[in-house]
mmCIF file of C-alpha atoms in Angstrom:
data_model
loop_
_atom_site.group_PDB
_atom_site.id
_atom_site.type_symbol
_atom_site.label_atom_id
_atom_site.label_comp_id
_atom_site.label_asym_id
_atom_site.label_seq_id
_atom_site.Cartn_x
_atom_site.Cartn_y
_atom_site.Cartn_z
ATOM 1 C CA MET M 1 88.351 35.035 77.734
ATOM 2 C CA GLN M 2 88.527 37.867 80.253
ATOM 3 C CA SER M 3 91.664 36.394 81.760
ATOM 4 C CA LYS M 4 93.309 36.330 78.334
ATOM 5 C CA ASP M 5 92.369 39.978 77.746
ATOM 6 C CA GLY M 6 93.677 40.914 81.179
ATOM 7 C CA SER M 7 96.931 39.051 80.632
ATOM 8 C CA SER M 8 97.389 40.651 77.219
ATOM 9 C CA ILE M 9 96.942 44.138 78.726
ATOM 10 C CA LEU M 10 99.442 43.301 81.445
ATOM 11 C CA GLU M 11 101.908 42.011 78.875
ATOM 12 C CA VAL M 12 101.502 45.227 76.857
ATOM 13 C CA LEU M 13 102.050 47.373 79.930
ATOM 14 C CA ARG M 14 105.085 45.328 80.995
ATOM 15 C CA SER M 15 106.571 45.539 77.569
ATOM 16 C CA ARG M 16 105.929 49.265 77.174
ATOM 17 C CA ILE M 17 106.317 50.558 80.714
ATOM 18 C CA LYS M 18 110.004 51.216 80.198
ATOM 19 C CA THR M 19 109.590 53.138 76.972
ATOM 20 C CA PRO M 20 109.914 56.972 76.834
ATOM 21 C CA LEU M 21 106.371 57.119 75.486
ATOM 22 C CA VAL M 22 104.890 55.790 78.717
ATOM 23 C CA TRP M 23 107.102 58.031 80.848
ATOM 24 C CA GLY M 24 105.912 60.966 78.771
ATOM 25 C CA VAL M 25 102.286 60.071 79.507
ATOM 26 C CA LEU M 26 103.028 59.788 83.226
ATOM 27 C CA VAL M 27 104.887 63.112 83.358
ATOM 28 C CA ILE M 28 102.170 64.932 81.434
ATOM 29 C CA THR M 29 99.487 63.424 83.672
ATOM 30 C CA PHE M 30 101.390 64.589 86.745
ATOM 31 C CA GLY M 31 101.787 68.043 85.211
ATOM 32 C CA LEU M 32 98.077 68.269 84.489
ATOM 33 C CA SER M 33 97.290 67.274 88.081
ATOM 34 C CA MET M 34 99.572 70.014 89.409
ATOM 35 C CA LEU M 35 98.062 72.607 87.072
ATOM 36 C CA PHE M 36 94.570 71.609 88.143
ATOM 37 C CA TYR M 37 95.574 71.917 91.803
ATOM 38 C CA TYR M 38 97.035 75.370 91.193
ATOM 39 C CA SER M 39 93.959 76.498 89.270
ATOM 40 C CA GLN M 40 91.837 75.829 92.381
ATOM 41 C CA ASN M 41 93.549 78.681 94.242
ATOM 42 C CA GLN M 42 90.784 80.709 95.883
ATOM 43 C CA GLN M 43 92.837 83.798 96.736
ATOM 44 C CA MET M 44 90.944 85.848 94.166
ATOM 45 C CA ILE M 45 87.816 85.411 96.273
ATOM 46 C CA VAL M 46 89.724 86.643 99.333
ATOM 47 C CA TYR M 47 90.989 89.707 97.483
ATOM 48 C CA SER M 48 87.490 90.445 96.193
ATOM 49 C CA ARG M 49 86.169 90.348 99.760
ATOM 50 C CA TYR M 50 88.791 92.878 100.833
ATOM 51 C CA ILE M 51 87.789 95.113 97.920
ATOM 52 C CA GLU M 52 84.129 94.791 98.889
ATOM 53 C CA THR M 53 84.821 95.588 102.564
ATOM 54 C CA LEU M 54 86.972 98.604 101.745
ATOM 55 C CA SER M 55 84.376 99.833 99.250
ATOM 56 C CA ASP M 56 81.765 99.555 102.003
ATOM 57 C CA TYR M 57 84.008 101.710 104.177
ATOM 58 C CA LYS M 58 84.123 104.399 101.469
ATOM 59 C CA PHE M 59 80.338 104.292 101.124
ATOM 60 C CA LEU M 60 79.775 104.564 104.888
ATOM 61 C CA GLU M 61 82.195 107.455 105.187
ATOM 62 C CA MET M 62 80.625 109.405 102.321
ATOM 63 C CA ARG M 63 77.170 108.842 103.803
ATOM 64 C CA LEU M 64 78.402 110.112 107.168
ATOM 65 C CA MET M 65 79.875 113.204 105.489
ATOM 66 C CA ARG M 66 76.399 114.063 104.165
ATOM 67 C CA THR M 67 75.123 113.871 107.727
ATOM 68 C CA MET M 68 77.991 116.070 108.894
ATOM 69 C CA GLU M 69 76.998 118.707 106.360
ATOM 70 C CA GLN M 70 73.701 118.992 108.210
ATOM 71 C CA VAL M 71 75.576 119.276 111.502
ATOM 72 C CA ARG M 72 77.785 121.976 110.025
ATOM 73 C CA VAL M 73 74.940 124.159 108.753
ATOM 74 C CA ARG M 74 71.922 123.417 110.927
ATOM 75 C CA GLY M 75 73.118 121.444 113.921
ATOM 76 C CA VAL M 76 70.340 118.969 113.153
ATOM 77 C CA VAL M 77 71.755 115.581 113.942
ATOM 78 C CA ASP M 78 70.787 112.198 115.318
ATOM 79 C CA SER M 79 73.694 111.609 117.702
ATOM 80 C CA VAL M 80 72.824 107.915 118.020
ATOM 81 C CA ALA M 81 73.001 107.466 114.228
ATOM 82 C CA ILE M 82 76.361 109.243 114.059
ATOM 83 C CA ARG M 83 77.810 107.134 116.858
ATOM 84 C CA SER M 84 76.561 104.000 115.133
ATOM 85 C CA GLN M 85 78.138 104.994 111.812
ATOM 86 C CA LEU M 86 81.417 105.929 113.484
ATOM 87 C CA MET M 87 81.465 102.578 115.265
ATOM 88 C CA SER M 88 80.890 100.756 111.961
ATOM 89 C CA LEU M 89 83.777 102.637 110.343
ATOM 90 C CA ARG M 90 86.054 101.910 113.279
ATOM 91 C CA GLU M 91 85.217 98.197 113.324
ATOM 92 C CA THR M 92 85.713 97.946 109.561
ATOM 93 C CA ALA M 93 89.190 99.489 109.715
ATOM 94 C CA ILE M 94 90.287 97.354 112.678
ATOM 95 C CA SER M 95 88.928 94.109 111.197
ATOM 96 C CA VAL M 96 90.597 94.718 107.825
ATOM 97 C CA SER M 97 93.930 95.451 109.493
ATOM 98 C CA ALA M 98 93.708 92.413 111.802
ATOM 99 C CA SER M 99 92.667 90.087 108.971
ATOM 100 C CA ALA M 100 95.553 91.283 106.795
ATOM 101 C CA ALA M 101 98.013 90.693 109.653
ATOM 102 C CA GLU M 102 96.765 87.104 110.019
ATOM 103 C CA SER M 103 97.130 86.529 106.275
ATOM 104 C CA ASN M 104 100.683 87.876 106.380
ATOM 105 C CA ASN M 105 101.505 85.478 109.212
ATOM 106 C CA ARG M 106 100.247 82.587 107.072
ATOM 107 C CA GLY M 107 102.531 83.686 104.249
ATOM 108 C CA GLU M 108 99.738 84.824 101.944
ATOM 109 C CA TRP M 109 100.175 87.816 99.664
ATOM 110 C CA MET M 110 98.982 91.120 101.050
ATOM 111 C CA PRO M 111 99.826 94.768 100.389
ATOM 112 C CA PRO M 112 102.628 96.073 102.639
ATOM 113 C CA ALA M 113 101.674 95.857 106.310
ATOM 114 C CA ASN M 114 102.456 99.530 106.895
ATOM 115 C CA GLN M 115 99.616 100.474 104.501
ATOM 116 C CA PHE M 116 97.096 98.739 106.769
ATOM 117 C CA VAL M 117 98.659 100.295 109.873
ATOM 118 C CA LEU M 118 98.469 103.771 108.353
ATOM 119 C CA PHE M 119 94.901 103.170 107.166
ATOM 120 C CA GLU M 120 93.746 102.094 110.635
ATOM 121 C CA ARG M 121 95.567 105.008 112.283
ATOM 122 C CA GLU M 122 94.095 107.556 109.873
ATOM 123 C CA VAL M 123 90.601 106.161 110.385
ATOM 124 C CA LEU M 124 90.858 106.404 114.169
ATOM 125 C CA VAL M 125 92.140 109.987 113.939
ATOM 126 C CA TRP M 126 89.370 110.857 111.483
ATOM 127 C CA ILE M 127 86.690 109.381 113.740
ATOM 128 C CA SER M 128 88.036 111.287 116.736
ATOM 129 C CA THR M 129 88.004 114.549 114.746
ATOM 130 C CA VAL M 130 84.459 113.980 113.476
ATOM 131 C CA ARG M 131 83.179 113.242 116.980
ATOM 132 C CA LYS M 132 84.873 116.353 118.369
ATOM 133 C CA TYR M 133 83.546 118.563 115.566
ATOM 134 C CA SER M 134 80.012 117.233 115.915
ATOM 135 C CA ASN M 135 79.880 118.057 119.630
ATOM 136 C CA LEU M 136 81.467 121.494 119.265
ATOM 137 C CA ARG M 137 79.389 122.535 116.270
ATOM 138 C CA THR M 138 76.091 121.545 117.835
ATOM 139 C CA LEU M 139 76.799 123.618 120.939
ATOM 140 C CA TRP M 140 78.122 126.502 118.819
ATOM 141 C CA LEU M 141 74.978 126.692 116.705
ATOM 142 C CA VAL M 142 72.747 126.714 119.791
ATOM 143 C CA GLU M 143 74.646 129.723 121.150
ATOM 144 C CA ALA M 144 74.765 131.422 117.714
ATOM 145 C CA LYS M 145 70.980 131.209 117.350
ATOM 146 C CA MET M 146 70.513 132.754 120.775
ATOM 147 C CA LEU M 147 72.855 135.641 119.913
ATOM 148 C CA ASP M 148 71.107 136.052 116.570
ATOM 149 C CA LYS M 149 67.856 136.710 118.432
ATOM 150 C CA ASP M 150 69.591 139.225 120.704
ATOM 151 C CA LEU M 151 71.069 141.087 117.731
ATOM 152 C CA ARG M 152 67.689 141.383 116.040
ATOM 153 C CA THR M 153 66.400 143.383 118.989
ATOM 154 C CA LEU M 154 68.979 146.107 118.283
ATOM 155 C CA ASP M 155 68.934 148.846 115.678
ATOM 156 C CA SER M 156 69.243 147.317 112.197
ATOM 157 C CA ALA M 157 71.895 149.827 111.126
ATOM 158 C CA VAL M 158 74.140 148.527 113.907
ATOM 159 C CA SER M 159 73.220 144.860 113.867
ATOM 160 C CA MET M 160 72.860 144.136 110.139
ATOM 161 C CA PRO M 161 76.613 143.815 109.265
ATOM 162 C CA ILE M 162 77.101 141.604 112.311
ATOM 163 C CA LEU M 163 74.037 139.503 111.453
ATOM 164 C CA ASN M 164 75.361 138.973 107.924
ATOM 165 C CA ALA M 165 78.717 137.810 109.267
ATOM 166 C CA LEU M 166 77.013 135.583 111.822
ATOM 167 C CA ASP M 167 74.758 134.096 109.139
ATOM 168 C CA SER M 168 77.814 133.188 107.037
ATOM 169 C CA ALA M 169 79.471 131.648 110.090
ATOM 170 C CA MET M 170 76.318 129.626 110.780
ATOM 171 C CA GLY M 171 76.608 128.354 107.211
ATOM 172 C CA GLY M 172 79.973 126.872 108.103
ATOM 173 C CA TYR M 173 82.160 129.469 106.418
ATOM 174 C CA SER M 174 85.182 131.254 107.769
ATOM 175 C CA VAL M 175 84.414 134.974 108.202
ATOM 176 C CA PHE M 176 86.297 138.061 109.273
ATOM 177 C CA GLN M 177 85.154 139.317 112.622
ATOM 178 C CA PRO M 178 83.084 142.489 112.085
ATOM 179 C CA ASP M 179 83.355 145.628 114.159
ATOM 180 C CA LEU M 180 81.620 144.936 117.475
ATOM 181 C CA ASN M 181 82.454 148.144 119.316
ATOM 182 C CA SER M 182 78.962 149.558 118.891
ATOM 183 C CA LEU M 183 77.418 146.656 120.802
ATOM 184 C CA PRO M 184 76.994 146.264 124.555
ATOM 185 C CA VAL M 185 80.155 144.889 126.169
ATOM 186 C CA PRO M 186 78.653 141.515 127.292
ATOM 187 C CA LEU M 187 77.357 140.927 123.760
ATOM 188 C CA GLN M 188 80.736 141.894 122.298
ATOM 189 C CA ASP M 189 82.538 139.308 124.416
ATOM 190 C CA LYS M 190 80.102 136.546 123.491
ATOM 191 C CA LEU M 191 80.316 137.304 119.785
ATOM 192 C CA ARG M 192 84.118 137.509 119.802
ATOM 193 C CA ARG M 193 84.309 134.083 121.413
ATOM 194 C CA LEU M 194 81.770 132.806 118.921
ATOM 195 C CA PHE M 195 83.692 134.040 115.867
ATOM 196 C CA VAL M 196 86.978 132.672 117.226
ATOM 197 C CA ALA M 197 85.337 129.303 117.883
ATOM 198 C CA ASN M 198 83.909 129.305 114.340
ATOM 199 C CA ALA M 199 87.381 129.864 112.861
ATOM 200 C CA GLU M 200 88.699 126.924 114.884
ATOM 201 C CA GLN M 201 85.820 124.734 113.747
ATOM 202 C CA VAL M 202 86.452 125.634 110.097
ATOM 203 C CA ILE M 203 90.041 124.408 110.532
ATOM 204 C CA LEU M 204 88.731 121.239 112.177
ATOM 205 C CA TRP M 205 86.266 120.698 109.329
ATOM 206 C CA ASN M 206 88.959 121.098 106.685
ATOM 207 C CA ARG M 207 91.086 118.591 108.542
ATOM 208 C CA PHE M 208 88.620 115.726 108.141
ATOM 209 C CA ASP M 209 86.992 116.937 104.931
ATOM 210 C CA ASN M 210 90.350 116.478 103.140
ATOM 211 C CA ASP M 211 90.315 112.880 104.275
ATOM 212 C CA SER M 212 93.631 111.025 104.161
ATOM 213 C CA ALA M 213 91.940 107.874 105.514
ATOM 214 C CA LEU M 214 89.876 107.716 102.338
ATOM 215 C CA LEU M 215 93.042 108.010 100.259
ATOM 216 C CA ARG M 216 94.655 105.164 102.212
ATOM 217 C CA CYS M 217 91.529 103.100 101.640
ATOM 218 C CA GLU M 218 91.646 103.763 97.895
ATOM 219 C CA ASP M 219 95.342 102.763 97.780
ATOM 220 C CA LEU M 220 94.490 99.390 99.333
ATOM 221 C CA ILE M 221 91.570 98.856 96.949
ATOM 222 C CA GLN M 222 93.812 99.540 93.949
ATOM 223 C CA ALA M 223 96.484 97.161 95.292
ATOM 224 C CA PHE M 224 93.942 94.326 95.606
ATOM 225 C CA LYS M 225 92.493 95.074 92.176
ATOM 226 C CA LEU M 226 95.948 94.900 90.578
ATOM 227 C CA ARG M 227 96.608 91.630 92.370
ATOM 228 C CA ASN M 228 93.305 90.256 91.101
ATOM 229 C CA LEU M 229 94.304 91.203 87.554
ATOM 230 C CA ASP M 230 97.642 89.414 88.002
ATOM 231 C CA GLU M 231 95.829 86.325 89.287
ATOM 232 C CA LEU M 232 93.452 86.405 86.322
ATOM 233 C CA ALA M 233 96.362 86.671 83.890
ATOM 234 C CA MET M 234 98.131 83.761 85.601
ATOM 235 C CA LYS M 235 94.992 81.612 85.530
ATOM 236 C CA PHE M 236 94.566 82.349 81.851
ATOM 237 C CA ARG M 237 98.117 81.180 81.175
ATOM 238 C CA VAL M 238 97.530 78.063 83.293
ATOM 239 C CA GLN M 239 94.411 77.261 81.291
ATOM 240 C CA GLN M 240 96.358 77.594 78.047
ATOM 241 C CA VAL M 241 99.102 75.280 79.287
ATOM 242 C CA PHE M 242 96.491 72.847 80.605
ATOM 243 C CA TYR M 243 94.790 72.814 77.220
ATOM 244 C CA LEU M 244 98.045 72.201 75.336
ATOM 245 C CA LEU M 245 99.166 69.455 77.701
ATOM 246 C CA SER M 246 95.763 67.785 77.383
ATOM 247 C CA ILE M 247 96.212 67.678 73.599
ATOM 248 C CA VAL M 248 99.735 66.296 73.972
ATOM 249 C CA LEU M 249 98.500 63.660 76.430
ATOM 250 C CA LEU M 250 95.778 62.632 74.002
ATOM 251 C CA LEU M 251 98.280 62.298 71.175
ATOM 252 C CA PHE M 252 100.666 60.320 73.394
ATOM 253 C CA THR M 253 97.841 58.006 74.424
ATOM 254 C CA LEU M 254 96.672 57.419 70.840
ATOM 255 C CA PHE M 255 100.219 56.797 69.698
ATOM 256 C CA PHE M 256 100.731 54.372 72.580
ATOM 257 C CA VAL M 257 97.525 52.504 71.663
ATOM 258 C CA PHE M 258 98.563 52.202 67.966
ATOM 259 C CA ARG M 259 102.020 51.016 68.943
ATOM 260 C CA SER M 260 100.529 48.441 71.329
ATOM 261 C CA ARG M 261 98.286 46.980 68.634
ATOM 262 C CA LYS M 262 101.241 46.520 66.361
#
């Protein structure tokens, strides 16, 4: 009985295998297989990891800037913590750039390579500037506090305008150098150097406070987000086509079964 059923199925297949209906089923099945293979593309996960890593960089940098505000105003700083944070930022930028270069070599989509190069370069410059500022500002505030004590031993009518200017400078602001001629010559020289150094440090602060590395980072994040949106739109279209082809395949199969019974 089973042999008769098997032979009848074989006869049906032999008789129908050359018909357009069967070829349609085979083509649709192949198309569905290809669509399923394409839908398994995991690049969206890769892009999301880049977004997460770059977002971590932004968070680390903003947290470090809060620490630098304390350095700017009070000189209170854990140098080990700053070095650790700077190292984390440096390693993040280098690893992102190296990973993107490897992906480009494999032919995978990535934002333009020059964006990663510029991002890494800006990060390294930023880190160098932060490290330089931290060292200079700490030493400057130590000397400023010593001179502040010396000024308070003088007559208040003479020292008060200078103390006000020094207090503003210790707050991290750029100030005009007050008249120092009424002070002893050694104290004049020290204060002039101190005010000049403060002006230079204000310029240095503005250089890394207006952070171009952060802008480069944001450009890369937006590029990956746009790519993720494109991938989502493509997957949605693939799902629609997959759904339609599945319906067509079902109809072809039912029609083939009805024709075979006849």
